């Protein structure tokens, strides 16, 4: 048998191909969205994300929450590029034609779609002989050349993050019964896991301010790693500055770091901006109604250093990998 390789190596070795001249693709594989020619002064931002039973959600999940989350994770990728959601395609593989289930699923799906004026424009529906699969492709609009990419960070930029980190992993641990918290702490974490709010207005407000961005879907270490590698910079983070909910702060420091750096499902925006643009960054956060925290800075070089309790530790930039490599 051939040597198993990780998710990102598979993509790089087998799917990444040069974009042909004249293909009307401004940016292909490798960022949160691809950029496709649109009008004279705008481009399509396109992203595709799949949710699988037993991998991304547990069997018996609340269908309304799943409808919300399936679209939310896609809108979060549009948000990371600063795109305005326009429409989406929905491919569903269902183990059974269960109408009450589909009705509840679409209630959650369309409540979020309507909030963002994002229209369902097509899709595919089939029977699954395995588990449930939801795959969505979402299209948004960005000003031509204005999309925020993973590759634009510069040495000296500050690093910012929206909201709180670690609650998605905390919610998952509660759901799996791995930890037990009082319901006043567990409920908001479960809400974050089940019904993430894509930071669409923030992403748009950051166009022209942020130099790079990514949505935190696979843990801070891995997603920051994507920015660092694609921008060719290193980062220094201060643990005390990383925003964490009061529920997360009840856990010991090791667990908090594990959930923040190696957890997932936070769907906050992580972005860089020049150090002299912090007023513009804060104004963008205020306009979008999202709290922002400055968690560190970027430098020439590579790697991630975490300052915690006055000590500097090197952290691996490993992302969550579906093949666990
Ligand atoms: P995200 O976490 O933002 O959804 P991923 O880490 O899943 O992004 O994907 C990284 C990049 O690889 C993206 O640009 C995505 O479009 C691309 N990609 C993933 N799988 C495939 C595939 N099978 N074929 C082509 N491109 C892919
Ligand atoms: Mg993403």
PDB file of C-alpha atoms and ligand atoms in Angstrom, residues 7-8 11 15-16 28-34 46-49 73 77 150 214-215 217-218 223 226, ligand 1:
ATOM      1  CA  UNK A   7      -5.569  16.376   3.430  1.00  0.00           C
ATOM      2  CA  UNK A   8      -3.458  19.386   2.477  1.00  0.00           C
ATOM      3  CA  UNK A  11      -4.863  18.811  -2.467  1.00  0.00           C
ATOM      4  CA  UNK A  15      -5.757  18.966  -7.336  1.00  0.00           C
ATOM      5  CA  UNK A  16      -3.620  22.090  -7.539  1.00  0.00           C
ATOM      6  CA  UNK A  28      -7.774  29.355  -7.927  1.00  0.00           C
ATOM      7  CA  UNK A  29      -7.167  26.748  -5.235  1.00  0.00           C
ATOM      8  CA  UNK A  30      -5.578  27.670  -1.920  1.00  0.00           C
ATOM      9  CA  UNK A  31      -7.561  30.457  -0.288  1.00  0.00           C
ATOM     10  CA  UNK A  32     -10.924  30.620   1.499  1.00  0.00           C
ATOM     11  CA  UNK A  33     -12.576  31.469  -1.823  1.00  0.00           C
ATOM     12  CA  UNK A  34     -11.665  31.331  -5.482  1.00  0.00           C
ATOM     13  CA  UNK A  46     -16.789  31.173  -4.630  1.00  0.00           C
ATOM     14  CA  UNK A  47     -16.432  28.581  -1.888  1.00  0.00           C
ATOM     15  CA  UNK A  48     -17.593  25.013  -1.297  1.00  0.00           C
ATOM     16  CA  UNK A  49     -17.917  23.161   2.022  1.00  0.00           C
ATOM     17  CA  UNK A  73     -19.697  27.665   7.294  1.00  0.00           C
ATOM     18  CA  UNK A  77     -15.462  31.625   3.952  1.00  0.00           C
ATOM     19  CA  UNK A 150      -4.419  34.660   3.156  1.00  0.00           C
ATOM     20  CA  UNK A 214      -8.980  33.631   7.207  1.00  0.00           C
ATOM     21  CA  UNK A 215     -11.953  32.244   9.089  1.00  0.00           C
ATOM     22  CA  UNK A 217     -12.677  26.800  11.331  1.00  0.00           C
ATOM     23  CA  UNK A 218      -9.925  24.316  12.228  1.00  0.00           C
ATOM     24  CA  UNK A 223      -5.597  28.562  10.393  1.00  0.00           C
ATOM     25  CA  UNK A 226      -2.242  29.068   6.515  1.00  0.00           C
TER      26      UNK A 226
HETATM   27  P1  LIG B   1     -11.586  26.112   4.178  1.00  0.00           P
HETATM   28  O1  LIG B   1     -11.180  25.495   5.509  1.00  0.00           O
HETATM   29  O2  LIG B   1     -11.494  27.591   4.146  1.00  0.00           O
HETATM   30  O3  LIG B   1     -12.931  25.600   3.690  1.00  0.00           O
HETATM   31  P2  LIG B   1      -9.890  24.125   3.017  1.00  0.00           P
HETATM   32  O4  LIG B   1      -8.766  24.044   3.987  1.00  0.00           O
HETATM   33  O5  LIG B   1     -10.999  23.134   3.114  1.00  0.00           O
HETATM   34  O6  LIG B   1     -10.517  25.606   3.103  1.00  0.00           O
HETATM   35  O7  LIG B   1      -9.326  24.061   1.546  1.00  0.00           O
HETATM   36  C1  LIG B   1      -8.127  24.689   1.196  1.00  0.00           C
HETATM   37  C2  LIG B   1      -8.141  25.028  -0.298  1.00  0.00           C
HETATM   38  O8  LIG B   1      -8.141  23.823  -1.062  1.00  0.00           O
HETATM   39  C3  LIG B   1      -9.364  25.812  -0.743  1.00  0.00           C
HETATM   40  O9  LIG B   1      -8.933  26.790  -1.671  1.00  0.00           O
HETATM   41  C4  LIG B   1     -10.246  24.758  -1.398  1.00  0.00           C
HETATM   42  O10 LIG B   1     -11.056  25.313  -2.411  1.00  0.00           O
HETATM   43  C5  LIG B   1      -9.219  23.807  -1.993  1.00  0.00           C
HETATM   44  N1  LIG B   1      -9.700  22.408  -2.134  1.00  0.00           N
HETATM   45  C6  LIG B   1     -10.045  21.536  -1.160  1.00  0.00           C
HETATM   46  N2  LIG B   1     -10.406  20.340  -1.670  1.00  0.00           N
HETATM   47  C7  LIG B   1     -10.317  20.439  -3.008  1.00  0.00           C
HETATM   48  C8  LIG B   1     -10.562  19.560  -4.106  1.00  0.00           C
HETATM   49  N3  LIG B   1     -10.982  18.300  -3.917  1.00  0.00           N
HETATM   50  N4  LIG B   1     -10.350  20.023  -5.359  1.00  0.00           N
HETATM   51  C9  LIG B   1      -9.933  21.282  -5.565  1.00  0.00           C
HETATM   52  N5  LIG B   1      -9.673  22.168  -4.584  1.00  0.00           N
HETATM   53  C10 LIG B   1      -9.851  21.763  -3.317  1.00  0.00           C
END
